[in-house]
CSV table of C-alpha atoms and ligand atoms in Angstrom, one decimal:
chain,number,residue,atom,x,y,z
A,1,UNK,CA,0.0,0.0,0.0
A,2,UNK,CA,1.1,3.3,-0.6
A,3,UNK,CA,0.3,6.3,1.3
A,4,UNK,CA,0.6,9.9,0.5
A,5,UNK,CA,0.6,12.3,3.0
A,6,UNK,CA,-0.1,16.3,1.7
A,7,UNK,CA,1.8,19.1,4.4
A,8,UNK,CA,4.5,19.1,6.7
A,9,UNK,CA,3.3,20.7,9.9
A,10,UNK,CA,3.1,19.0,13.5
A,11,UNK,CA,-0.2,17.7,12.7
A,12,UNK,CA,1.0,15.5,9.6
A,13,UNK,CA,3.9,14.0,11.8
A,14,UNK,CA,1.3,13.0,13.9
A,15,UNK,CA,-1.0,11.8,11.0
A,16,UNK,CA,2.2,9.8,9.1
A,17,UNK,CA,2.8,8.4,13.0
A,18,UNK,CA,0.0,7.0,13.4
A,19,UNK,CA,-0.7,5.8,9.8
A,20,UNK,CA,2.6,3.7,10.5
A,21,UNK,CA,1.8,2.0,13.3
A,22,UNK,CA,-1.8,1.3,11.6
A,23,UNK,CA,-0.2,-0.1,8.6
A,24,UNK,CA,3.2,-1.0,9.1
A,25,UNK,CA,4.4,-2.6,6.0
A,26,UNK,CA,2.9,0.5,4.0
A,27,UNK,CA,5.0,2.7,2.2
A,28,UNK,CA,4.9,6.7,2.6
A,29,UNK,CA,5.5,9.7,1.0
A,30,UNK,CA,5.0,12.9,2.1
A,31,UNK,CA,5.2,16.8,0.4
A,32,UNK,CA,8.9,18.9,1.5
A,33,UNK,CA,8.9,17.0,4.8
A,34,UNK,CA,9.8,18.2,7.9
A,35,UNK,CA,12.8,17.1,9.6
A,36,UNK,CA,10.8,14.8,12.3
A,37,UNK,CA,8.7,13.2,8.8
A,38,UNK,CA,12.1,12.9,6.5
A,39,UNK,CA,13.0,9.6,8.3
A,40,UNK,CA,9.5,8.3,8.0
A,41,UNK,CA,9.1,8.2,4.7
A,42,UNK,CA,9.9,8.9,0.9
A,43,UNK,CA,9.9,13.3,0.3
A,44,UNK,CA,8.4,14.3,-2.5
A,45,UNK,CA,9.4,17.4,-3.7
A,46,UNK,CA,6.0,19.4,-4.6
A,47,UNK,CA,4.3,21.9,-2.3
A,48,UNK,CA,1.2,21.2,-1.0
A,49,UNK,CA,-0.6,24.0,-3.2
A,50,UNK,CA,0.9,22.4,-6.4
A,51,UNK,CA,-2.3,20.8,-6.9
A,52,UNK,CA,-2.1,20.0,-10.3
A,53,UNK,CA,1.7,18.8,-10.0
A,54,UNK,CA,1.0,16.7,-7.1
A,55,UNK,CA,-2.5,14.8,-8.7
A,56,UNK,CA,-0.3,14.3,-12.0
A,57,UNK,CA,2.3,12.8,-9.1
A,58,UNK,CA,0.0,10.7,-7.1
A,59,UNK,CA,-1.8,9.2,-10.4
A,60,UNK,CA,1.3,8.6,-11.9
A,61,UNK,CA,2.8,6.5,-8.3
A,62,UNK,CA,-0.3,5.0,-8.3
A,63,UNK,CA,-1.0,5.7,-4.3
A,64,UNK,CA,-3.7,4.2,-2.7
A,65,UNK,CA,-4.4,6.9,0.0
A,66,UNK,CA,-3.6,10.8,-0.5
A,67,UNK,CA,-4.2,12.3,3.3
A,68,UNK,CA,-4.6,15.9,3.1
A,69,UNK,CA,-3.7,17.7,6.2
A,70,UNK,CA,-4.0,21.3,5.3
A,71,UNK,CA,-6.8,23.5,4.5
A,72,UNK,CA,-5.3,25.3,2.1
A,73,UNK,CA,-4.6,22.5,-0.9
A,74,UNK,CA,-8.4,21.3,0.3
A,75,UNK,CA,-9.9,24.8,-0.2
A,76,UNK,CA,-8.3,25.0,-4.0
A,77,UNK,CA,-10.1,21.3,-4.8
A,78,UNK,CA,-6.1,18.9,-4.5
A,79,UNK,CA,-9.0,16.3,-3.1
A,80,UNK,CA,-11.4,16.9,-6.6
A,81,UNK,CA,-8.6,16.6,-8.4
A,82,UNK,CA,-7.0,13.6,-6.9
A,83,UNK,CA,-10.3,11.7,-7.1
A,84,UNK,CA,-10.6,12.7,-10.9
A,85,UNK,CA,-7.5,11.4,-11.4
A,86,UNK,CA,-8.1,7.7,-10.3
A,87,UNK,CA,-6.4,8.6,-6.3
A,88,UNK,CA,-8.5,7.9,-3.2
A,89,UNK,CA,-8.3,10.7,-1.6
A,90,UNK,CA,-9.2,11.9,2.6
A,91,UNK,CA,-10.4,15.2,2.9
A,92,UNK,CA,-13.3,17.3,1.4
A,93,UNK,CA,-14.0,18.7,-2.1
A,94,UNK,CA,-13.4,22.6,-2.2
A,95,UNK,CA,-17.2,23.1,-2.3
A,96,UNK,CA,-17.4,21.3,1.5
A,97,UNK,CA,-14.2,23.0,2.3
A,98,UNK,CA,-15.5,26.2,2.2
A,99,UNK,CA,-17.1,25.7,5.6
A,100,UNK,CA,-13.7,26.8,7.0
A,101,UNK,CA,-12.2,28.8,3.8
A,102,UNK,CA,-15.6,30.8,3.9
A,103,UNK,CA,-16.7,32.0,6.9
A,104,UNK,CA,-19.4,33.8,5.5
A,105,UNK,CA,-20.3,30.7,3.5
A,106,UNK,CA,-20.6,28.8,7.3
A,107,UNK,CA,-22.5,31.5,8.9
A,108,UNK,CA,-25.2,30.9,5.8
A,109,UNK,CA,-25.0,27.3,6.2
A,110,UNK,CA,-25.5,27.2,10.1
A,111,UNK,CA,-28.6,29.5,10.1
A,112,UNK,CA,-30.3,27.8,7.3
A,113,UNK,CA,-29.5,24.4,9.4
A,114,UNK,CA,-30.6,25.7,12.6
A,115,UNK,CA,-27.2,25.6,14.5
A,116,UNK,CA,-26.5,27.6,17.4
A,117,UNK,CA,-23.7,29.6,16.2
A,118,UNK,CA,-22.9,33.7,17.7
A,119,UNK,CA,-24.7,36.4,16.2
A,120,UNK,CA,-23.1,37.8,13.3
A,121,UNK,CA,-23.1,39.7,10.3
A,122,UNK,CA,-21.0,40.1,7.2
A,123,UNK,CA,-19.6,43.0,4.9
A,124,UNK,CA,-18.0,43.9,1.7
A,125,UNK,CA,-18.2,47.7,2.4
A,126,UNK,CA,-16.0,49.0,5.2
A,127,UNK,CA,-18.4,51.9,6.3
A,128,UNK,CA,-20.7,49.5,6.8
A,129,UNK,CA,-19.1,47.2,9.1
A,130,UNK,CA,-17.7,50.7,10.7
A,131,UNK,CA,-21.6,51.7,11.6
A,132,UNK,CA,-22.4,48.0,12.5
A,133,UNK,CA,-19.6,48.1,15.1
A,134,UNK,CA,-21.2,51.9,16.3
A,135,UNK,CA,-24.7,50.3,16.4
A,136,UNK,CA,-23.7,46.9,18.3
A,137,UNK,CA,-20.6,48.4,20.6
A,138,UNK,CA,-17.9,46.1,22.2
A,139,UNK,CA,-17.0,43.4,22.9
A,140,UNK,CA,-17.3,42.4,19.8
A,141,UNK,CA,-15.4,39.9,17.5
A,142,UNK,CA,-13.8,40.5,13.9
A,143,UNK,CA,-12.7,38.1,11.6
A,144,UNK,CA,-11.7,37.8,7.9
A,145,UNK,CA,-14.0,35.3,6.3
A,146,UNK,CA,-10.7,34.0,4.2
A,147,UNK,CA,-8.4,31.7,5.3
A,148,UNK,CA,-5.6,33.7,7.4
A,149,UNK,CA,-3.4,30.8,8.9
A,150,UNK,CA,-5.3,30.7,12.2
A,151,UNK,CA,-5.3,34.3,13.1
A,152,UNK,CA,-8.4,36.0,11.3
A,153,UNK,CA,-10.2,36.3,14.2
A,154,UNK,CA,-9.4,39.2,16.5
A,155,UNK,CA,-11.4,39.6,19.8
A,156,UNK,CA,-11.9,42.9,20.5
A,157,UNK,CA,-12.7,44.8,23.4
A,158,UNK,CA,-13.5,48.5,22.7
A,159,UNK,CA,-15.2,49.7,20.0
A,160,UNK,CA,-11.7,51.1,18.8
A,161,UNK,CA,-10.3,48.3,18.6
A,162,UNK,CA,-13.1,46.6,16.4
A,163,UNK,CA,-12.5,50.0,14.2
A,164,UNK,CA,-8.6,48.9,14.3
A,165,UNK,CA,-9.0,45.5,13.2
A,166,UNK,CA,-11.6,46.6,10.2
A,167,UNK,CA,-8.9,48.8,9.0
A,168,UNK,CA,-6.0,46.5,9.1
A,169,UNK,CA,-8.1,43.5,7.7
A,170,UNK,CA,-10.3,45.5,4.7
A,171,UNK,CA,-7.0,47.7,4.4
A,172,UNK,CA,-4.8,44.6,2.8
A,173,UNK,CA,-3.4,43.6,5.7
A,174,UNK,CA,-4.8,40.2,5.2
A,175,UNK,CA,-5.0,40.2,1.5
A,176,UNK,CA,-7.9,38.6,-0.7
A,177,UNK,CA,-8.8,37.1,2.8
A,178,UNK,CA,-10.0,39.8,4.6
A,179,UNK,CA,-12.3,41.4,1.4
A,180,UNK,CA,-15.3,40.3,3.4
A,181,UNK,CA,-15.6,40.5,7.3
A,182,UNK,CA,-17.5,38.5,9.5
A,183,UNK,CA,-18.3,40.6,13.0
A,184,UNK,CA,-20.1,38.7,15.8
A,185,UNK,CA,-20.9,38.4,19.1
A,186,UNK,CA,-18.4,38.1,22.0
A,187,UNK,CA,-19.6,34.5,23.3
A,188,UNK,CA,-18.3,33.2,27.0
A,189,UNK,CA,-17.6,30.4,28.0
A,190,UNK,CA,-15.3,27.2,27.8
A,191,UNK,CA,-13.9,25.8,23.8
A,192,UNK,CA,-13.9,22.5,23.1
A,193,UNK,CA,-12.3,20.7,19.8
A,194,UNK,CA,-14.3,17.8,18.3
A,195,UNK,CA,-12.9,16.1,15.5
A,196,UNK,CA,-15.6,13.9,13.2
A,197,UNK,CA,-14.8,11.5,10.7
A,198,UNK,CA,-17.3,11.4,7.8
A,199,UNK,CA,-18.7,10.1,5.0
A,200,UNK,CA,-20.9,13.2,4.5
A,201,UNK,CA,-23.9,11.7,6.4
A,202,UNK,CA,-22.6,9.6,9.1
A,203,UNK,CA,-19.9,10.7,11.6
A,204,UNK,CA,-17.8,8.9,14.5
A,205,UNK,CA,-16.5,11.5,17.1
A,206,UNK,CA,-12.3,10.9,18.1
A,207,UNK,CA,-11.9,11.9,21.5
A,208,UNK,CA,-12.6,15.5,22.7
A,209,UNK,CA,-9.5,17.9,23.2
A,210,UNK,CA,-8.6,21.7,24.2
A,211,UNK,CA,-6.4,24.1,21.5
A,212,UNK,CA,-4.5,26.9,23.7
A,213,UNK,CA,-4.6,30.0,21.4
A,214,UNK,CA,-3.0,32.6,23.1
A,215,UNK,CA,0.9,33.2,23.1
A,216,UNK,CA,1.2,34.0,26.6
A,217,UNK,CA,0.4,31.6,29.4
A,218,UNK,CA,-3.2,32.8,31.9
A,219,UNK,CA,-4.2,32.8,27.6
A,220,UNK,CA,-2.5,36.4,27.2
A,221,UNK,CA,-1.6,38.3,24.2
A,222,UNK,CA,-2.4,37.8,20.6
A,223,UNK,CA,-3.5,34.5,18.7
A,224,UNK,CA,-1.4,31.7,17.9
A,225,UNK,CA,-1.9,29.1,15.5
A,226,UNK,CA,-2.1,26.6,18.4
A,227,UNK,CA,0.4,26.6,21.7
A,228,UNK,CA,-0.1,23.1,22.8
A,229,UNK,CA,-4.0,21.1,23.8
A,230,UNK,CA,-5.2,18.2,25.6
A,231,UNK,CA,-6.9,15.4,25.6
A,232,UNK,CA,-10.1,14.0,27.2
A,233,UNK,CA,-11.5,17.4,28.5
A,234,UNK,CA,-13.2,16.9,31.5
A,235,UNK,CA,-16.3,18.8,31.0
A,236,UNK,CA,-17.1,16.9,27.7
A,237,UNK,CA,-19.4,14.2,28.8
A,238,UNK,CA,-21.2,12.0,26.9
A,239,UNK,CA,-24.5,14.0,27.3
A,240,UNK,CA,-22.8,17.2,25.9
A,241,UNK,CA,-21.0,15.4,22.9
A,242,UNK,CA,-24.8,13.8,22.1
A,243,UNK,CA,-25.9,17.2,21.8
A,244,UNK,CA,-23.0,18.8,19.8
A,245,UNK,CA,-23.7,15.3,17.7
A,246,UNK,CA,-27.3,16.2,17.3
A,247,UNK,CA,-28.1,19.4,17.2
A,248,UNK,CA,-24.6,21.0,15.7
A,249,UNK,CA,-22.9,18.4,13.6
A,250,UNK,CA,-25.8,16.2,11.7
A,251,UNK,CA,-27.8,19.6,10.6
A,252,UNK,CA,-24.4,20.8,9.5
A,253,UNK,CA,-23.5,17.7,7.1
A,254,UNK,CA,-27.0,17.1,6.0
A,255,UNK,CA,-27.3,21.0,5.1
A,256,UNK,CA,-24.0,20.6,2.7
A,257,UNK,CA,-25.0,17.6,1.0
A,258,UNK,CA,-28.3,19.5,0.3
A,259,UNK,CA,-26.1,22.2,-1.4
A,260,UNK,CA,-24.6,19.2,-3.8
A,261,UNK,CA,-21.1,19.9,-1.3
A,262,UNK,CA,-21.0,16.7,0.6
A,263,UNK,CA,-17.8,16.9,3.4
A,264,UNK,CA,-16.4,13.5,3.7
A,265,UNK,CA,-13.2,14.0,5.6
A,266,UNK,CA,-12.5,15.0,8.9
A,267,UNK,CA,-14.8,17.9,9.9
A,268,UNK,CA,-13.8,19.9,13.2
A,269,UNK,CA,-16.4,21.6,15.6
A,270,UNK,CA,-15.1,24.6,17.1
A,271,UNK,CA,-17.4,25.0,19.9
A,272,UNK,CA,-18.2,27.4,22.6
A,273,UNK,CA,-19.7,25.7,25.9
A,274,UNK,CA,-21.7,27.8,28.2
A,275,UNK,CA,-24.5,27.7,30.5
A,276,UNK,CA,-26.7,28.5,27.2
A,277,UNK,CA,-25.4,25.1,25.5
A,278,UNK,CA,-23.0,24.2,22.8
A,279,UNK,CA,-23.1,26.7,20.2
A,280,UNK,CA,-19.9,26.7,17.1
A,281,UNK,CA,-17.2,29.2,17.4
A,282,UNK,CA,-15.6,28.0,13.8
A,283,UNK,CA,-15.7,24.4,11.5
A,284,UNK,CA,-12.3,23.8,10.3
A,285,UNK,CA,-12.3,21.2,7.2
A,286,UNK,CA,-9.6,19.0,8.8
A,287,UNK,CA,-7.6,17.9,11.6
A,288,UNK,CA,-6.8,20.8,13.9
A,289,UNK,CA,-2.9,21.4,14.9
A,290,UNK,CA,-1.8,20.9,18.0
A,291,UNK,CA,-4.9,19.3,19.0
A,292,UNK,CA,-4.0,16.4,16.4
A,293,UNK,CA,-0.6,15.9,18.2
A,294,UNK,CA,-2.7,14.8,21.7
A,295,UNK,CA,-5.7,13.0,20.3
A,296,UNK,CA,-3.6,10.4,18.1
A,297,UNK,CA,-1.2,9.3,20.9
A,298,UNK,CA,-4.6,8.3,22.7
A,299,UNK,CA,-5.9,6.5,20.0
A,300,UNK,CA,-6.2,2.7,20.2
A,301,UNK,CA,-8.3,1.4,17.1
A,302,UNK,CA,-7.1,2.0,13.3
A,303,UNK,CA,-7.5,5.2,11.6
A,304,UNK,CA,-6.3,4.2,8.4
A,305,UNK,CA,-9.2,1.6,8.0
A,306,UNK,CA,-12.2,4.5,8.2
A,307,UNK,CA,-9.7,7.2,6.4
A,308,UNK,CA,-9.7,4.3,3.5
A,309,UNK,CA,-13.5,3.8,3.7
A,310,UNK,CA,-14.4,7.4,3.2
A,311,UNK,CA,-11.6,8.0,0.8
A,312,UNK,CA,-12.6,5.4,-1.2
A,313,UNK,CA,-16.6,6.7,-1.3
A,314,UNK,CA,-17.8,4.1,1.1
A,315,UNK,CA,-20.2,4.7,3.9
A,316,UNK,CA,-19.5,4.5,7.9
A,317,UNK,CA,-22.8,2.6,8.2
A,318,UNK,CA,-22.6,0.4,11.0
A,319,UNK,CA,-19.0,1.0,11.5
A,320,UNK,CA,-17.3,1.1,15.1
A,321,UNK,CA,-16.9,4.2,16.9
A,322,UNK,CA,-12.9,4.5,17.4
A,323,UNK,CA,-11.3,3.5,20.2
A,324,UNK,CA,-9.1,5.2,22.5
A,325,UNK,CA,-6.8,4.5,25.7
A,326,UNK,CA,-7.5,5.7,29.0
A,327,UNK,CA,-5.7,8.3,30.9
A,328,UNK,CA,-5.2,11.6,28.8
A,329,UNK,CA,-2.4,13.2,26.9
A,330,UNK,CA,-1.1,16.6,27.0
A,331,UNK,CA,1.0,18.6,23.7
A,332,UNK,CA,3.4,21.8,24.7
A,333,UNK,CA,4.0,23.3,21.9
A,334,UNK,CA,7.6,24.7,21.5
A,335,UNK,CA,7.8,27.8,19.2
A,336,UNK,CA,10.6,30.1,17.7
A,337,UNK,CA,11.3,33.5,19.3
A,338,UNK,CA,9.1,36.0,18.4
A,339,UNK,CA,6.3,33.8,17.3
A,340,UNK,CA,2.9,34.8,16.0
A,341,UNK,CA,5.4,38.0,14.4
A,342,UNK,CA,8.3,37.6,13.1
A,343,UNK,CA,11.5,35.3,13.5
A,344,UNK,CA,14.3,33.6,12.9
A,345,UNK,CA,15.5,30.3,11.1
A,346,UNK,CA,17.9,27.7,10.6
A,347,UNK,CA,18.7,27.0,14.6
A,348,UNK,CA,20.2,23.8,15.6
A,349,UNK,CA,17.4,21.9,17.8
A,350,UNK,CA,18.5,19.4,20.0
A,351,UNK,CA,16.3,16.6,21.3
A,352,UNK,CA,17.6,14.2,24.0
A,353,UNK,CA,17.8,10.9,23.6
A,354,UNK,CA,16.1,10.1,26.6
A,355,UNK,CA,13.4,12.4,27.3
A,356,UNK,CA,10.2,11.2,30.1
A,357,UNK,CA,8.2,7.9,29.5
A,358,UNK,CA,5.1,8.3,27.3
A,359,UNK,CA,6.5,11.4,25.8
A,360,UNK,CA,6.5,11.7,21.3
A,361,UNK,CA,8.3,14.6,20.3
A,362,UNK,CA,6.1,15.6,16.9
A,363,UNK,CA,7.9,18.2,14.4
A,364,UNK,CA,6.0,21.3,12.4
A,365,UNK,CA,8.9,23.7,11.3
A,366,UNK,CA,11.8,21.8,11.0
A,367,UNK,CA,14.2,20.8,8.5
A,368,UNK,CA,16.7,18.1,8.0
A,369,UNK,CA,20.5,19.4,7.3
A,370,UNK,CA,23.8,18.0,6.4
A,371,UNK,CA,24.9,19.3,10.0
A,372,UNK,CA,21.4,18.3,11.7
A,373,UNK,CA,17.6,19.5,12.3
A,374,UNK,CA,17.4,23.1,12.2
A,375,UNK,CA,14.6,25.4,13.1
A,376,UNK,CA,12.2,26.1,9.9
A,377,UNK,CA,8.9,27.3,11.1
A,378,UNK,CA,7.2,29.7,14.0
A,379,UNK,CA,5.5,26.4,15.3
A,380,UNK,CA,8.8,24.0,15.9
A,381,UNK,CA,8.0,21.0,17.9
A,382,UNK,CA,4.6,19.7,19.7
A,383,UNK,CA,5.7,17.3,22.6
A,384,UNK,CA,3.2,15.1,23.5
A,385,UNK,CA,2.6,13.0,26.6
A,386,UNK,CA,0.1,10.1,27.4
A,387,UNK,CA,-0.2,8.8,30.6
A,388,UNK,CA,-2.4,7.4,33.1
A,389,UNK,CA,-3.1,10.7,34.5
A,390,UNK,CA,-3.6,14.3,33.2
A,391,UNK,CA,-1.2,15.2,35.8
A,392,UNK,CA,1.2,13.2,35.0
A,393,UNK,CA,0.5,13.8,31.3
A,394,UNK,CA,0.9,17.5,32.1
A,395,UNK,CA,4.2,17.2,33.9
A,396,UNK,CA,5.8,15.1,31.5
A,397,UNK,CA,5.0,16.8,28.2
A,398,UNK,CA,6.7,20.2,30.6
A,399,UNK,CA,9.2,18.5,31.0
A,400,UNK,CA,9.6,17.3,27.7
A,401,UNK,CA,9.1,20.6,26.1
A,402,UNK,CA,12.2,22.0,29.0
A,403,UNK,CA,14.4,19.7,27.7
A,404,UNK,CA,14.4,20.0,23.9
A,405,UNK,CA,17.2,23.1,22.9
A,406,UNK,CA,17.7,25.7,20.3
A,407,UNK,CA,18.1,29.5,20.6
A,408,UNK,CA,15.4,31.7,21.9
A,409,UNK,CA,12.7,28.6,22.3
A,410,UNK,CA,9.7,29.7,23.6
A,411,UNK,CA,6.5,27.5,25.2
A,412,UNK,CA,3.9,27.7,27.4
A,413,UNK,CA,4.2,26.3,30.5
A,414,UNK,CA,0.7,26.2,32.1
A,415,UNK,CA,-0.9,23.7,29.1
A,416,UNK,CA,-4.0,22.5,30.5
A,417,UNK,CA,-4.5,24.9,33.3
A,418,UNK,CA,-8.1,24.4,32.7
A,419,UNK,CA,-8.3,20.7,33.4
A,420,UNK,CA,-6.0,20.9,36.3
A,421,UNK,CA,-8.1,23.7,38.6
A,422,UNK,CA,-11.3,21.3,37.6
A,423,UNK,CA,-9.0,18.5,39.1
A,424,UNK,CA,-7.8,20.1,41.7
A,425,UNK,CA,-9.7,19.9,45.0
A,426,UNK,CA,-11.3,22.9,46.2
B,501,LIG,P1,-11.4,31.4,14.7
B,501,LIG,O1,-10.3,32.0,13.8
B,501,LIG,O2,-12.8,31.6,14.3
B,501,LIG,O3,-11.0,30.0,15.1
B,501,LIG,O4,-11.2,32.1,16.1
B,501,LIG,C1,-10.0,32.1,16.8
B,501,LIG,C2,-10.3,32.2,18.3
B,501,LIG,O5,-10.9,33.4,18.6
B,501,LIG,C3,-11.3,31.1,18.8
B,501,LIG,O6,-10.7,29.9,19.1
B,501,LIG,C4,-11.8,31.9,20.1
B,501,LIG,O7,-10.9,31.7,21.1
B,501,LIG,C5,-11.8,33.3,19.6
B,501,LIG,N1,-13.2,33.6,19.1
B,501,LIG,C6,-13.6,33.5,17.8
B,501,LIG,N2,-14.9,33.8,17.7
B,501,LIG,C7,-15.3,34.1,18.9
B,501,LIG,C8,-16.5,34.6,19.5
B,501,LIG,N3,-17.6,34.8,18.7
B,501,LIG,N4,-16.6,34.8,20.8
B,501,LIG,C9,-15.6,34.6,21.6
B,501,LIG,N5,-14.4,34.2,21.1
B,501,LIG,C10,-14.2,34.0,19.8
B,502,LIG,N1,-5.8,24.4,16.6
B,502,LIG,C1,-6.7,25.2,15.8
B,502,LIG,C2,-6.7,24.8,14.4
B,502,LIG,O1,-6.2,23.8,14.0
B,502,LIG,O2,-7.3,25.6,13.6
């Protein structure tokens, strides 16, 4: 069998991890791996957003399985294409995938599907998203309803700084992205992850995990693409994950196959909990990163087998729901200096050899040299831990995050402070 795995971040180490241990005697490939990936498999040298190059490539290797990770080869149709050209391919067709590469697209489809989502409203004219801001006041929430690598959503909390964020997003700051705004309502409460494997009717849940946005530890200063997550989250009962099942993620699939865009893939429910219910913050049309690097580790039963069925147009009737281990896994995220802005590349990382029990060290922006790995990316390594305990989860993946080196690394240190005051006793 031959497996093709599209990106290079933390999340497709994790993906081409686990894919390896599902099906051992496979072989990979993977697009400009990173330097944790390299060793795994067979490079290939086309980036991900070669679309056409990289179908002609996967007909012409004749792989089985092309596993897209990222959402920007999914939003420009690599998965159409593949599938056109005889390659079973995982991940949605660009008209699904606008769910997350259109976030005025997903506002449409959750109000005519009846899903509790924040109030919002969206513009093409800047004066009139300046006099909505004026009308509704603060806090408020702006986002460009492109695709903006994780950080085209800015919270903001006085009506000058919704003004700011306008100006900066309509103003080119964000490019073709941030043409049309979506501004909504500040919601409260707790997030929750939930990734869904589907065939476009039928979903099976993996197990629920926490993102950590925010650069600075107490979830300070400016969004991140991801700082580290975990895995269970304690507040996500079975009860709760029936209703986000019910009443957020079946309305959602059924309404895109209604608009002739069925999502078979991975869909992923950004989701707000509050006294008020579950109600979506964002649907991403694939596997979130870091989360991706905590959920896997846990996972017991094969991926590969319901990735293959939905790749190759099959349904998930009657199909098991995955299985995971007990216990819980936490992923610190180690980041260059200066990340979200800008920074620096091509440090020497160094990752002991012996580094705490349970702990995978996943790469995102790294690259293999003649004189050894060498930072690549603002994202650098996700250590993951899985253990018995969260505690224990949460100490180890620290401590595995402390001891990885290169200049100026940078990580939060307070992953899953959440779950640990909900553990702690009172
Ligand atoms: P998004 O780009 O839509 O994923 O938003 C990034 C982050 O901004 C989310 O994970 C939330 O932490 C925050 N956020 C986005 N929309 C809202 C909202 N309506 N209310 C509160 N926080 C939000
Ligand atoms: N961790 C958030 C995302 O993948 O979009």
């Amino acid at each position: 069998m031959r497996i093709l795995i599209v990106g290079n971040g933390g999340r497709e180490h994790a993906l081409l991890w686990k894919l390896q241990k599902d099906a051992p005697e496979a072989q990979f490939f993977a697009t400009e791996p990173n330097g944790g990936m390299t060793p795994l498999c067979v490079p290939v040298d086309i980036p991900a957003t070669d679309i056409v190059a990289l179908a002609g490539w996967a007909a012409g290797h004749r792989i089985d399985l092309a596993v897209i990770g990222p959402e920007a080869p999914l939003a420009a149709g690599l998965a159409d294409r593949l599938v056109r050209s005889g390659v079973p391919a995982f991940g949605p067709g660009a008209g699904a995938a606008r769910i997350e590469s259109s976030k005025a697209f997903a506002k449409e489809v959750m109000a005519e599907a009846g899903v509790a989502a924040a109030e919002a409203a969206t513009f093409s004219d800047e004066a009139e998203a300046r006099a909505h801001i004026e009308a509704v006041g603060a806090p408020i929430v702006v986002k460009a309803s492109g695709l903006a690598a994780g950080k085209g959503a800015i919270v903001c909390e006085t009506r000058q700084e919704a003004h700011d964020a306008v100006g900066e997003m309509m103003g080119g700051g964000f490019g073709e992205a941030g043409r049309v705004l979506v501004i909504e309502e500040f919601m409260t409460g707790e997030e929750l992850s939930v990734f869904y494997l589907t065939d476009g009717e039928r979903f099976l849940p993996l197990l629920p995990s926490q993102d950590h946005k925010r650069i600075g530890e107490g979830d300070t200063g400016p969004n991140t693409g991801g700082m580290g997550a975990y895995a269970p989250v304690g507040f996500a009962t079975h009860e709760l994950l029936d209703r986000i099942g019910g009443e957020i993620v079946a309305p959602t699939l059924a309404r895109l196959a209604e608009l002739d865009a069925p999502f078979r893939g991975l869909l992923y429910a950004g989701i707000m909990v509050s006294d008020g219910g579950p109600r979506v913050v964002e649907f991403n049309c694939r596997f979130g990163d870091p989360e991706t690097q905590a959920v896997l580790p846990m996972m017991k039963s094969s991926l590969l087998e319901p990735m293959m069925e939905i790749a190759e147009g099959g349904t998930l009737e009657g199909y098991p729901t995955p299985e995971f281990r007990t216990g819980a896994a936490v992923t610190t995220v180690v980041a260059s200096e200066g990340y979200p802005g800008p920074y620096t590349k091509g440090h020497p990382i160094r990752i002991p050899d012996a580094l705490p029990p349970g702990v995978v060290v996943f790469h995102a922006g790294t690259r293999e040299t003649d004189g050894g790995i060498v930072t690549a990316g603002g994202r650098v390594l996700a250590v993951s831990a899985i253990a018995d305990s969260f505690e224990v989860a949460r100490s180890r993946s620290r401590e595995g995050a402390a001891a990885v080196e290169f200049q100026g690394r940078q990580y939060r240190r307070d992953i899953g402070w959440r779950e640990a005051e909900r553990l702690a006793p009172s």
